[in-house]
XYZ file of C-alpha atoms in Angstrom:
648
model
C -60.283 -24.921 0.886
C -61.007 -28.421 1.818
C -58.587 -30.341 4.145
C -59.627 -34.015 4.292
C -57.819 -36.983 5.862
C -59.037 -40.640 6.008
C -57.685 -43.503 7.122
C -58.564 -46.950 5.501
C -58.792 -50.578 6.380
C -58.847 -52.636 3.315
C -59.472 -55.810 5.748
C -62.758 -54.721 6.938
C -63.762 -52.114 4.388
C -63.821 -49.234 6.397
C -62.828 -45.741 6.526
C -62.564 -42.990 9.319
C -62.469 -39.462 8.304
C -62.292 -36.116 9.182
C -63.094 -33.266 7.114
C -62.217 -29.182 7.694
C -64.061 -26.890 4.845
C -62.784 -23.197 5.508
C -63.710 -20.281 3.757
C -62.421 -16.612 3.475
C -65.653 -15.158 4.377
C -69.179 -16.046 5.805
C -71.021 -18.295 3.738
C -74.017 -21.011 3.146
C -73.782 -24.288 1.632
C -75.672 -27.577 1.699
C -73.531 -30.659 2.257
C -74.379 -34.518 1.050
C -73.671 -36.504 3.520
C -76.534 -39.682 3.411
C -73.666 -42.325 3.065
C -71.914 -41.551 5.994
C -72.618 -42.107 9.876
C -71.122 -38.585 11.387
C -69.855 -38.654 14.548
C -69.469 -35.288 15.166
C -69.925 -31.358 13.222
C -68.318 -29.058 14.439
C -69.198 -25.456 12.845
C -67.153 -22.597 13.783
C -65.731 -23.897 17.040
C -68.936 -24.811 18.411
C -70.112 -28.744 18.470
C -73.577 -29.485 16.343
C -75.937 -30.696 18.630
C -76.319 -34.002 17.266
C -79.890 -34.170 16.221
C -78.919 -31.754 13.798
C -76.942 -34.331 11.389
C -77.910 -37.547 13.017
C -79.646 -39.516 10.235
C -79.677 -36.697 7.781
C -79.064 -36.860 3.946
C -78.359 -32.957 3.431
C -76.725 -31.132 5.880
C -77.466 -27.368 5.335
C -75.537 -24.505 7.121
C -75.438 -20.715 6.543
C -73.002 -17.967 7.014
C -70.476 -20.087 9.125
C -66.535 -19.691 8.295
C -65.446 -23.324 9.033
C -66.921 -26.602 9.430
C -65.804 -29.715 10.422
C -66.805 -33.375 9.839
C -65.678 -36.271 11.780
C -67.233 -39.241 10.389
C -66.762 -43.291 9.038
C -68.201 -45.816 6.518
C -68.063 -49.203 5.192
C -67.982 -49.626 1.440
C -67.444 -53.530 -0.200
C -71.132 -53.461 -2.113
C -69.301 -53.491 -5.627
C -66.072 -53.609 -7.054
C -67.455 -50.226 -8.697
C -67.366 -48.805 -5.439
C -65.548 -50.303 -2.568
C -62.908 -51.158 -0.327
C -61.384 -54.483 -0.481
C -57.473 -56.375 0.335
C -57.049 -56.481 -2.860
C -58.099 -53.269 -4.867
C -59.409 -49.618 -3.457
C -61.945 -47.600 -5.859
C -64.339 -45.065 -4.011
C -65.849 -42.613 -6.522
C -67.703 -39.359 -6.237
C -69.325 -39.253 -3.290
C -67.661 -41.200 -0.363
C -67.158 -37.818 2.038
C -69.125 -35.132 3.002
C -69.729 -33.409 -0.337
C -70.104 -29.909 -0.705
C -72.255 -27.937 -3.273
C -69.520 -25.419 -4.323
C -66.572 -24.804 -5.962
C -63.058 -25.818 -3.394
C -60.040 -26.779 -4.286
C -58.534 -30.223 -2.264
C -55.682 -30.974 0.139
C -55.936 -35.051 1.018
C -54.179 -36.759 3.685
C -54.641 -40.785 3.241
C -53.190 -43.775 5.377
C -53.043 -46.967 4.535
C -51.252 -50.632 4.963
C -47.440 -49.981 3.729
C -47.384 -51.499 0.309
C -50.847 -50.312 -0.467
C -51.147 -47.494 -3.458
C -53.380 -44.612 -3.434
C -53.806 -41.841 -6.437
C -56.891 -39.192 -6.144
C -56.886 -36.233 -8.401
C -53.531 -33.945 -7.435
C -50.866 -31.865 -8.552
C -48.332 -33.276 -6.389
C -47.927 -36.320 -4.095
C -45.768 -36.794 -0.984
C -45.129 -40.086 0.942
C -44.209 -41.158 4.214
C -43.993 -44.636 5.946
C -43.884 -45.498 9.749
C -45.020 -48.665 11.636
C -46.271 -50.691 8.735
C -48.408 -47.559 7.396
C -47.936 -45.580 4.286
C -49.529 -42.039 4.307
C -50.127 -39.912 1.259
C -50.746 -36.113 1.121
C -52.265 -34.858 -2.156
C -52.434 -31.325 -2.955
C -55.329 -29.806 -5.895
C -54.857 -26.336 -5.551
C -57.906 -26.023 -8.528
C -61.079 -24.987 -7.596
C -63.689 -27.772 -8.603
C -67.697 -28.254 -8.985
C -68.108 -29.875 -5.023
C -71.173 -31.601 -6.505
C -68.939 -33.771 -9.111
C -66.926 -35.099 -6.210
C -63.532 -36.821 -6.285
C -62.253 -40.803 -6.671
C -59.730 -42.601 -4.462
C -57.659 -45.359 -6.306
C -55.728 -48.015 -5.216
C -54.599 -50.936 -3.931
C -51.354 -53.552 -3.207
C -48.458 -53.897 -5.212
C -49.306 -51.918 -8.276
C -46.670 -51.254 -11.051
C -46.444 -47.337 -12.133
C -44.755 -46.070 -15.235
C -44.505 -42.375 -15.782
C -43.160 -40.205 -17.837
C -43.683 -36.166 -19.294
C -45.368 -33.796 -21.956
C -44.995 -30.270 -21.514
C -44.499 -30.052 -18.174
C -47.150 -32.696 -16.868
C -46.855 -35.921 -15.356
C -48.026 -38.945 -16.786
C -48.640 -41.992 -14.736
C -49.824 -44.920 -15.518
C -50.646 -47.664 -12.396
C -51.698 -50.960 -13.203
C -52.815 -54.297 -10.601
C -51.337 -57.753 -11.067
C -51.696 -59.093 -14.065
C -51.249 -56.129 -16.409
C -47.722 -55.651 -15.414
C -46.486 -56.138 -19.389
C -49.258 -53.787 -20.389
C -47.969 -50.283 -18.399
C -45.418 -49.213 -21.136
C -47.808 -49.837 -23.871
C -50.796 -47.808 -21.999
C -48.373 -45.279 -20.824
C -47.544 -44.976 -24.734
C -50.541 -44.435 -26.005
C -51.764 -42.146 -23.061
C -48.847 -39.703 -24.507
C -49.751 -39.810 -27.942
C -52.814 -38.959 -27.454
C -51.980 -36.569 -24.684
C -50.192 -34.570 -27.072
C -52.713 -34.863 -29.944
C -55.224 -33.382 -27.600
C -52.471 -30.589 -26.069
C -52.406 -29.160 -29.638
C -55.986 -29.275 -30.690
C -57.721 -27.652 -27.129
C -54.746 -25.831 -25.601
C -52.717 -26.138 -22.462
C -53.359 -28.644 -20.094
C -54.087 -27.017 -16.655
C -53.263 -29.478 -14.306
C -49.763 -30.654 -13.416
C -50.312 -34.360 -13.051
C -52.309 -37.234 -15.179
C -53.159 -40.170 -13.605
C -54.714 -43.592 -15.826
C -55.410 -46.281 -13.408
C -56.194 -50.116 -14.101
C -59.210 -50.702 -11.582
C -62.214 -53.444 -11.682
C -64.999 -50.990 -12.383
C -67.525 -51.591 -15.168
C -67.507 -48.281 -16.838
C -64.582 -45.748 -17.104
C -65.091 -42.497 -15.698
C -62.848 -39.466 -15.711
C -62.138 -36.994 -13.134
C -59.669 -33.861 -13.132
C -56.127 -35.465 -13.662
C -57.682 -38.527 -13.112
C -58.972 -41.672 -15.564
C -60.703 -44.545 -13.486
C -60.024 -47.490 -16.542
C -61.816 -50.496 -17.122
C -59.366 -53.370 -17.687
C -60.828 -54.311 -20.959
C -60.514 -50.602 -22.062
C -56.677 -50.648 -21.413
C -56.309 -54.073 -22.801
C -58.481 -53.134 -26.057
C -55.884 -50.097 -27.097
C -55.673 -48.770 -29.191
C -58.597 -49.990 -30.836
C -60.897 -49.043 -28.237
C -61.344 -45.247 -28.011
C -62.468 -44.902 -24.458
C -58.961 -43.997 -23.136
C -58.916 -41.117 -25.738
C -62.751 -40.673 -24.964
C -61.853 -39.716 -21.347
C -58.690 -37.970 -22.205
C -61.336 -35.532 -24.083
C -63.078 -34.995 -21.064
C -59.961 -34.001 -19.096
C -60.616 -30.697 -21.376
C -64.720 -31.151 -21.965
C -65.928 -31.272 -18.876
C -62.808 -31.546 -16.328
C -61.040 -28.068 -17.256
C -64.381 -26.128 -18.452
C -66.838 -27.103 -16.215
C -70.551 -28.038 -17.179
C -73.689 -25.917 -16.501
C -76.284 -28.900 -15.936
C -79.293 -26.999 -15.963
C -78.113 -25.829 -19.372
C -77.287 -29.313 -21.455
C -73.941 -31.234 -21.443
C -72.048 -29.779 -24.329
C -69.013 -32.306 -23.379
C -70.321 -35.852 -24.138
C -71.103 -34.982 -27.839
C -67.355 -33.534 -27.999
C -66.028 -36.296 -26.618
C -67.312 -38.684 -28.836
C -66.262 -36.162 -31.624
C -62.920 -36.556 -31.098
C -62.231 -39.388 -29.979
C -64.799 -41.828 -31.154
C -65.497 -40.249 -34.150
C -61.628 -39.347 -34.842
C -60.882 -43.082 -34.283
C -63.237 -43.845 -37.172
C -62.330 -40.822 -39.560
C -58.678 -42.045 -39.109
C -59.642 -45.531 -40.534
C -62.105 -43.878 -43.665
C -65.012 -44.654 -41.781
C -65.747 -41.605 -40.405
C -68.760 -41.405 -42.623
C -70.039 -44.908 -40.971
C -69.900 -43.494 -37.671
C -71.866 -40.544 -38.638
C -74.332 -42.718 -40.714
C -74.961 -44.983 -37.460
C -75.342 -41.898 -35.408
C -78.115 -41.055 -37.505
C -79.149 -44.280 -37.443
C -79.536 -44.117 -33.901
C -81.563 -40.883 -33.756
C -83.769 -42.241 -35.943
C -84.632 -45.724 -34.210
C -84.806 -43.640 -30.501
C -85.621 -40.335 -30.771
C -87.607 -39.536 -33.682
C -91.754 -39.780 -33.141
C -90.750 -40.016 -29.524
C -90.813 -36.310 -26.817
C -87.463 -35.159 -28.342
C -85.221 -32.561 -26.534
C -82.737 -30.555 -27.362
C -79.141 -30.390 -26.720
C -79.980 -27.812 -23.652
C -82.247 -29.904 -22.011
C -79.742 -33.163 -22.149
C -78.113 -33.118 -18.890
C -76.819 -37.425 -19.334
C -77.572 -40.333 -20.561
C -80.689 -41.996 -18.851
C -81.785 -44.772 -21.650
C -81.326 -44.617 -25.533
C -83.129 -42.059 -26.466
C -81.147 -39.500 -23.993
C -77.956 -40.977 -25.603
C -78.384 -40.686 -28.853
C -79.650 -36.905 -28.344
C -76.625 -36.086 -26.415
C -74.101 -37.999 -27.758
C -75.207 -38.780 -31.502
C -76.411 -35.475 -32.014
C -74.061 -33.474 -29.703
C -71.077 -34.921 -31.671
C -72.831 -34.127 -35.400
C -73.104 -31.092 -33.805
C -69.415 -30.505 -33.447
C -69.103 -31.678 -37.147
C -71.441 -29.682 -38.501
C -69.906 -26.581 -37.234
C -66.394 -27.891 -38.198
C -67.498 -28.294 -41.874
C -69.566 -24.315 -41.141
C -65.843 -22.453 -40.343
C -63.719 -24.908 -41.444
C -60.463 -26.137 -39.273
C -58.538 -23.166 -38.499
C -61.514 -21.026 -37.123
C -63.310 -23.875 -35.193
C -60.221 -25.397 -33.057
C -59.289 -21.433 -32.950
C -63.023 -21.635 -31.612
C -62.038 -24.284 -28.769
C -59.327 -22.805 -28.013
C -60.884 -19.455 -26.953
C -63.551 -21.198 -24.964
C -60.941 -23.589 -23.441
C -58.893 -20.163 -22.230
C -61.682 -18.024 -21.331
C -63.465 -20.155 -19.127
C -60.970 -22.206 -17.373
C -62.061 -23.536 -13.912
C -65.761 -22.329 -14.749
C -68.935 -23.586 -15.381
C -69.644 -22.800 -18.793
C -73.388 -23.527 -21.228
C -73.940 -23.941 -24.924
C -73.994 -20.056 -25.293
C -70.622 -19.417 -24.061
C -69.529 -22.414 -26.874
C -71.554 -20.475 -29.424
C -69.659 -16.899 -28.112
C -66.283 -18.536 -28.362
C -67.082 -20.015 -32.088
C -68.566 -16.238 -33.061
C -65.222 -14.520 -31.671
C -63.153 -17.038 -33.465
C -64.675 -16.513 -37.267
C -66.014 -13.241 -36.704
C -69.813 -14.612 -37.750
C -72.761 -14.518 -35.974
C -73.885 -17.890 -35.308
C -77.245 -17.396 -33.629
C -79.084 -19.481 -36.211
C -76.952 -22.445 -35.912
C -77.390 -22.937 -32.260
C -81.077 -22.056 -32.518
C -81.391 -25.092 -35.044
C -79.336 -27.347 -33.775
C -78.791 -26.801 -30.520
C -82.131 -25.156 -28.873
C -84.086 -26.472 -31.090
C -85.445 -29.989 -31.880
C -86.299 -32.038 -35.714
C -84.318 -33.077 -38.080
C -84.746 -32.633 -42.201
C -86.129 -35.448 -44.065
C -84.936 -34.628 -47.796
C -86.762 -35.217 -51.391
C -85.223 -35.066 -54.548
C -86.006 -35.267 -58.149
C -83.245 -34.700 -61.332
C -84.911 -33.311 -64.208
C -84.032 -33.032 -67.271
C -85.638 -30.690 -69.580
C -84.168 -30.035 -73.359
C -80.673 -28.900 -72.882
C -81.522 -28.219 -69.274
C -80.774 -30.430 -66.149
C -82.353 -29.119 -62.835
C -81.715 -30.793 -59.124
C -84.659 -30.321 -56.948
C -83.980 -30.947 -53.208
C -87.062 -30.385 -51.052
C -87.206 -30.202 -47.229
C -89.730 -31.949 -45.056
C -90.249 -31.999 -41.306
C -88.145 -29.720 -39.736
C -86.792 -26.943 -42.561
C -83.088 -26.284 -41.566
C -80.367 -23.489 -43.013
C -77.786 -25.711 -43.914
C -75.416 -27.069 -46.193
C -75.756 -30.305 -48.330
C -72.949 -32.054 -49.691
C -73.827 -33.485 -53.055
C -71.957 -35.813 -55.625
C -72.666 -35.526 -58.977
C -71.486 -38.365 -61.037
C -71.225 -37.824 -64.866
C -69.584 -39.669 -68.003
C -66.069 -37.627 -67.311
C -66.356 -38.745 -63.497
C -67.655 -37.620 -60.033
C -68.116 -33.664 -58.979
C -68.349 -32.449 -55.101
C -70.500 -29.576 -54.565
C -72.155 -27.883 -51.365
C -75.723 -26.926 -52.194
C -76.986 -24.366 -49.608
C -80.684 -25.005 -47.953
C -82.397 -21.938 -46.713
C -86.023 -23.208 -47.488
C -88.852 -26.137 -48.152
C -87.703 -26.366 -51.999
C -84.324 -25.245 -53.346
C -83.803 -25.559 -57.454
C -80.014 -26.675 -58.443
C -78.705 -25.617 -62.394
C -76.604 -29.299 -63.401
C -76.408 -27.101 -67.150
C -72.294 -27.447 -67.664
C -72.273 -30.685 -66.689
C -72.166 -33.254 -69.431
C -73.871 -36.572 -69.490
C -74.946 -36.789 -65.545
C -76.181 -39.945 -64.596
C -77.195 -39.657 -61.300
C -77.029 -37.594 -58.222
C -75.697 -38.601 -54.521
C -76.848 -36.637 -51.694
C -74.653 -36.256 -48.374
C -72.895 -39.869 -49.359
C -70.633 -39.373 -46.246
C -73.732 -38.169 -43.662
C -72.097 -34.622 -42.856
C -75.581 -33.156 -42.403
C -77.598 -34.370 -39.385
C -80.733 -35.371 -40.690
C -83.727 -37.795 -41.216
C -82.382 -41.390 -43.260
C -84.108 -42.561 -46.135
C -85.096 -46.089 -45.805
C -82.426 -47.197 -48.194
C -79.781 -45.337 -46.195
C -81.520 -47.167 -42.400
C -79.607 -50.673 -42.342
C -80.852 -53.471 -40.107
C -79.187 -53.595 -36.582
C -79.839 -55.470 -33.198
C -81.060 -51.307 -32.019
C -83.718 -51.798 -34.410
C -84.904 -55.032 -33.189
C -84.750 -53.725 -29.660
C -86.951 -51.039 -30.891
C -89.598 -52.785 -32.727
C -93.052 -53.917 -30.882
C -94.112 -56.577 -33.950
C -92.383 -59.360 -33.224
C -93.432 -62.846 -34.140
C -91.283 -65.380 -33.209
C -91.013 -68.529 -34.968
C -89.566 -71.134 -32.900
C -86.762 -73.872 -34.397
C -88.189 -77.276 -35.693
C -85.880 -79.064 -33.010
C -84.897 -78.012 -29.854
C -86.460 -75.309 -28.898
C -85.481 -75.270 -25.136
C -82.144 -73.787 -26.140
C -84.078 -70.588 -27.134
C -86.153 -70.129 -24.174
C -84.210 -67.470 -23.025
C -84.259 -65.114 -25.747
C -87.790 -65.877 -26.371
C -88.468 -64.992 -22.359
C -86.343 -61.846 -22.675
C -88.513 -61.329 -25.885
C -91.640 -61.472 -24.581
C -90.949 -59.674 -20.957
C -89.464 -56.716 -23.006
C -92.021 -56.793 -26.169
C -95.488 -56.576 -24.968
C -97.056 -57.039 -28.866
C -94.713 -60.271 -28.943
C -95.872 -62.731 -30.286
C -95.477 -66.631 -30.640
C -96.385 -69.365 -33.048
C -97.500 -71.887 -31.119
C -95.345 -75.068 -32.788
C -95.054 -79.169 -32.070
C -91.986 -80.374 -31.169
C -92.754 -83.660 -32.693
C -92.888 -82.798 -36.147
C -91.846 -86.048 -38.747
C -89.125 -85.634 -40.861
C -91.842 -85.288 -43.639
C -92.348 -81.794 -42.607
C -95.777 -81.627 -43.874
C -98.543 -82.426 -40.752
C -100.931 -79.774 -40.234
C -101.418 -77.888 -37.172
C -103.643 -75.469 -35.978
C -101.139 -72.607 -34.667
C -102.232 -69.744 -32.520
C -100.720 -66.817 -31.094
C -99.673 -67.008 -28.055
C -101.191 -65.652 -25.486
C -104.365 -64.272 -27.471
C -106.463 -66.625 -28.055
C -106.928 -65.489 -31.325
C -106.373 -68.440 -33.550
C -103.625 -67.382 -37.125
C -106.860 -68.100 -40.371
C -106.763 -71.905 -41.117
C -104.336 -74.887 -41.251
C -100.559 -74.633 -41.510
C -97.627 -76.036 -42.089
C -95.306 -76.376 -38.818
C -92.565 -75.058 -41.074
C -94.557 -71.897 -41.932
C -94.635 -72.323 -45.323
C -98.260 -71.579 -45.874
C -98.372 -68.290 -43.557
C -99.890 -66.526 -45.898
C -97.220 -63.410 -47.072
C -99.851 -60.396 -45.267
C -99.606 -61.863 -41.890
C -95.509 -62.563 -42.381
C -95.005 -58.911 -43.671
C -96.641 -57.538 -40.811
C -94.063 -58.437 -38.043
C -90.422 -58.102 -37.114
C -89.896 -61.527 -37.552
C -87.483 -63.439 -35.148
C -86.706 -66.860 -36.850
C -84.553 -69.150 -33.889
C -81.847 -71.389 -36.506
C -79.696 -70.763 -39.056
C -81.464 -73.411 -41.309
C -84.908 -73.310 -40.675
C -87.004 -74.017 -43.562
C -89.194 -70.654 -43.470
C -85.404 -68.524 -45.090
C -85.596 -70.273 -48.369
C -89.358 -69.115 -48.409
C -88.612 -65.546 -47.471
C -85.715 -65.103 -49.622
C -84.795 -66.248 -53.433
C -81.943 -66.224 -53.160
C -79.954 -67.805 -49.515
C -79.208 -64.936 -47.211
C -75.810 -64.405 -45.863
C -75.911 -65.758 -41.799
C -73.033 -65.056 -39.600
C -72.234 -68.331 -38.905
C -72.281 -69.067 -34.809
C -69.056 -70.746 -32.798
C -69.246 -74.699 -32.210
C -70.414 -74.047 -29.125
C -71.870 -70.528 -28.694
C -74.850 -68.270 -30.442
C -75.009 -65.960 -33.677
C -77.093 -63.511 -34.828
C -77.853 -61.944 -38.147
C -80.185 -59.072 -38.719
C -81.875 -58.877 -42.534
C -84.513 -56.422 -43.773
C -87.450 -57.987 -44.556
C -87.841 -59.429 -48.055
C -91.857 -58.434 -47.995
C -91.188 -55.040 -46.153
C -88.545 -53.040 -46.239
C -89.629 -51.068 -43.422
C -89.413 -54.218 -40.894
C -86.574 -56.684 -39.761
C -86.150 -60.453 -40.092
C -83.634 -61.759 -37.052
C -82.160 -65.376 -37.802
C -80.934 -66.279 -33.809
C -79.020 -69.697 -34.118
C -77.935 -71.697 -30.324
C -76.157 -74.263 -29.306
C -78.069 -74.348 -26.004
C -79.954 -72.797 -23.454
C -76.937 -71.402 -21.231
C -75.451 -69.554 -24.070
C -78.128 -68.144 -25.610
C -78.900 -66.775 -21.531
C -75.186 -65.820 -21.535
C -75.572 -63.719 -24.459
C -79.102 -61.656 -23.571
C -77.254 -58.989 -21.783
C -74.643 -58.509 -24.303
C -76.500 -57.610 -26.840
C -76.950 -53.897 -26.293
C -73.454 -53.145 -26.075
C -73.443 -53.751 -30.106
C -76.614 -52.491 -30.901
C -75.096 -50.640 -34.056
C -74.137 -53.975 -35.398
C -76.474 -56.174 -37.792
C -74.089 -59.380 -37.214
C -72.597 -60.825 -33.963
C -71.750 -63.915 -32.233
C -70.704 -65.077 -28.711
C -68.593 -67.860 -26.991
C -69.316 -67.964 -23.294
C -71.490 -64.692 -22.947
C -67.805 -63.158 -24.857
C -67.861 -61.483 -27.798
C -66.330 -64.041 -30.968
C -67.262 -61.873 -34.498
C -69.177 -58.648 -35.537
C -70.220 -57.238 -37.920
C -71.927 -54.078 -39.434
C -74.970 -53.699 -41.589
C -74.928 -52.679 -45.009
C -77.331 -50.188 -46.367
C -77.061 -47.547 -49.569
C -74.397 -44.936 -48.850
C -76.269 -41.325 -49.624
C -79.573 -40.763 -51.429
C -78.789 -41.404 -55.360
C -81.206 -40.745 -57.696
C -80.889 -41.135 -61.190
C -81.155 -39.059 -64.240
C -84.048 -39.585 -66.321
């Protein structure tokens, strides 16, 4: 059990603490303790001599019975992580942590009209002298490791109310006051969508809490919100994305070493489910696979047991992109009844553990009575993807579908649409090999064949199926930029950013002086190489010969820049930027499909700055504009939906 009380000063961002971690019988454990300045340790009755913790990161101690920390800290760094008048959010690790499971009992004083909320089953109050102290009792045994959050701050508005027995709360700052009913809403619809899909809740309280961090995080009973997030419902999913974690991850806990099985699920249902609500739940899975594509094939892949969280893009798209298919593909294996049956089991059997991959794959066998060995070893242990051939044949009176398998050869099953003069027929084709022969005899007058048109197989994209996006352009290591005719100072940003990120950037070296004539000659090199582009150009790039053009990812900086009309016949379609703001619009590449041409269009230097770090956040997007560094339109890319071929 741990027993910890702190007592906080929002004025000068401190905190004073004492800690008491007793157990039933002798034991070791290793406590973090590198953000603190202890005072004093005292282990069994006996004072720690002080050179024993003074200055120390870990604090390790065997066999003792109790321990006790007295100890204090200052935290206004970030609004992520700190104590201010105004708001309280201390996550993780802001006491001494210990590396094993305990269950919590918190004691926390504060100015009287300040709020506090940490993870808890129930919540007392008392007030005396211009103090408020709450006592918070967690009777559930957590991972010490994961730590706990502290929320809070003055005058917050609360709105509760109950589903089966647990508490909702809601707690907003000032200025959201009109939006608690509406969060608290749509925190119990989803509350009891989730209920009925995973199984009883085991915790008696829910907390959702307005704070000023940067990235919502959930903890058990617990959902630190951005403000955006809350504001955003229901549109945005990442309420319902944490809500899936209060099951994934917060009720079943994770075995690092062993891959995060709960990211991947989360996205799954709620992401995912946002999409598949609106029809689009075969976009989502198509930009999944986009992802894996653009980050993780040709790269060191890993699989799903080796993804412990996301580090950088590849990481994310392994355990999230993939980990969600994953779900999906499994779904579609035992169809609804056995695989929620399937997460229900695990969900029941290893409540308040730490659970792996295998214990997922146990609970899925129990629930459909299969063995499911070879699934996990594909998709979860293992690493590769398919990359599928076809050819329709038709010989005599005979038509034959021939799908072959390249890369990585999977057991699987591939949705295909056949479309014939009487209309469209849905059948599952089962791959168990490099080549697998499909009879079309029966079927009268087919005219061509889709495979997978709604991506429920996880696999490699054709290049007809991988749509331009701002992912891809981070990605690529071509560039050549071609700077605007006329005021090129409000690019230098993005071409900075381009060229610190992009070491193969590179530049056409252009006059800003150009006549209105458009046709003086320069000699244009790229920049930085010394090595001069073959012969006399145009400024306007007209005459860069088609080889040298087709080469690159081509960023072109303004919507009407001369070089479109020679790249395209036909005018593309630009998202047009605000009147005072920046656009951009990502195209394949008239002269090579396999490359990108990015039209970036400015009003001026400070927004095309305001909009560098943005762009990430949209990178499955091949459209999107910004008005102040905020985002004003977006849009998707468009790409063929399924490999079609045609018959003969």
């Amino acid at each position: 059990m741990y027993h910890l009380s702190v007592t906080i000063s929002p004025q000068d961002a401190r905190l004073h603490g004492t800690a008491v971690i007793t157990s039933a019988s002798p034991t070791r454990a290793t406590f973090d303790v590198g953000h603190l300045t202890l005072s004093r340790v005292v282990v069994d009755g006996k004072p720690l001599a002080a050179t024993r913790f003074k200055d120390k990161k870990e604090l390790h101690l065997f066999m003792f019975e109790q321990v006790e920390f007295h100890f204090n800290a200052r935290y206004n760094d970030s609004y992520d992580h700190g104590i201010f008048p105004d708001t309280l959010v201390l996550t993780d690790h802001w006491f001494p942590v210990v590396d094993a499971l305990t269950s919590y009992r918190m004691q926390v004083d504060l100015p009287e009209g300040y709020h506090a909320i940490t993870s808890s089953d129930s919540i007392q109050t008392s007030t005396d002298h211009g103090r408020t102290r709450y006592r918070f009792d967690f009777p559930h045994p957590q991972p010490g490791l994961e730590g706990l959050a502290l929320l809070g701050g003055p005058n917050m508005t609360s709105r509760e109310t109950t589903v089966d027995g647990v508490v909702l709360q809601v707690l907003v700052r000032k200025g959201m006051e009109d939006q608690a009913d509406r969060i608290l809403a749509e925190t119990k619809s989803k509350f009891a969508q989730y209920h009925s899909l995973f199984g009883p809740y085991p915790y008696r309280r829910l907390a959702v809490v307005d704070t000023p961090v940067t990235t919502s995080l959930s903890y058990p009973g617990l959902l630190v919100m951005t403000r955006k997030n809350l504001r955003n419902l229901p549109q945005d999913a990442t309420l319902a994305h944490e809500l899936v974690h209060e099951w994934f991850g917060n009720t079943v806990f994770i075995d690092w070493k062993s891959g995060n099985w709960a990211e991947g699920a989360a996205i799954y249902f709620a992401d995912h489910a946002a999409m598949e609500a609106r029809g689009e739940g075969w976009r989502c899975r198509q930009r999944m696979m986009q992802g894996y594509r653009t980050w993780v094939l040709g790269e060191q892949e890993i699989p799903l047991t080796r993804f412990e969280g996301r580090e950088d893009r590849m990481t994310r798209s392994v355990g999230y992109g993939k980990g969600a298919l994953v779900y999906h593909m499994l779904r579609i294996e035992l169809g609804d009844e056995a695989f929620f049956n399937g997460i229900r089991t695990f969900m029941q059997q290893h409540h308040g553990a730490v659970a792996t991959w295998h214990h997922l794959q146990q609970s899925f066998e129990q629930a459909s009575s299969r063995n499911l060995d070879w699934f996990f070893r594909q998709w979860v242990q293992g690493v590769g993807l398919p990359s599928l051939t076809a050819t329709v044949e038709a010989r005599g009176d005979r038509q034959l579908l021939r799908i072959a398998q390249q890369g990585a050869v999977m057991n699987c099953t591939l949705p295909i649409v056949v479309r014939t003069a009487q209309g469209d027929k849905r059948m599952a084709i089962r791959l168990e090999g490099p080549l697998t022969e499909v009879s079309l005899d029966g079927l009268a007058e087919v005219r061509e064949v889709a495979l997978d048109p709604d991506y429920d197989l996880l696999r490699v994209l054709a290049s007809t199926e991988y749509g331009p996006s701002i992912e891809r352009l981070d990605r690529e290591q071509h560039l050549l930029i071609i700077p605007p005719r006329t005021r090129s100072a409000a690019y230098q940003p993005l071409i900075e950013r381009l060229k610190n990120k992009k070491p193969l950037t590179q530049q056409l070296e252009m006059p800003s002086d150009i006549g209105r004539q458009g046709r003086r000659e320069q000699s244009i090199h790229r920049k930085g190489t010394g090595t001069p582009l073959q012969g006399q150009r145009f400024w306007s790039g007209r005459r860069l010969n088609d080889q040298e053009l087709a080469a690159h990812t081509l960023v072109i900086m303004g919507n009407d820049h001369p070089i479109l009309r020679r790249l395209f016949s036909t005018p593309p379609t630009l998202l047009q930027r605000p009147p005072h703001g920046v656009s951009l619009t990502l195209l394949t590449h008239p002269l090579n499909p396999q490359r990108l041409v990015a039209v970036f269009d400015s009003s001026n230097a400070q927004e095309t700055a305001l909009s560098q770090d943005k762009l990430e956040n949209y990178g499955g997007n091949a459209a999107v504009s910004f008005k102040g560094g905020e985002l004003f339109e977006k849009r998707l890319g468009e790409a063929k939906r399924g490999m079609v071929y045609r018959m003969p």
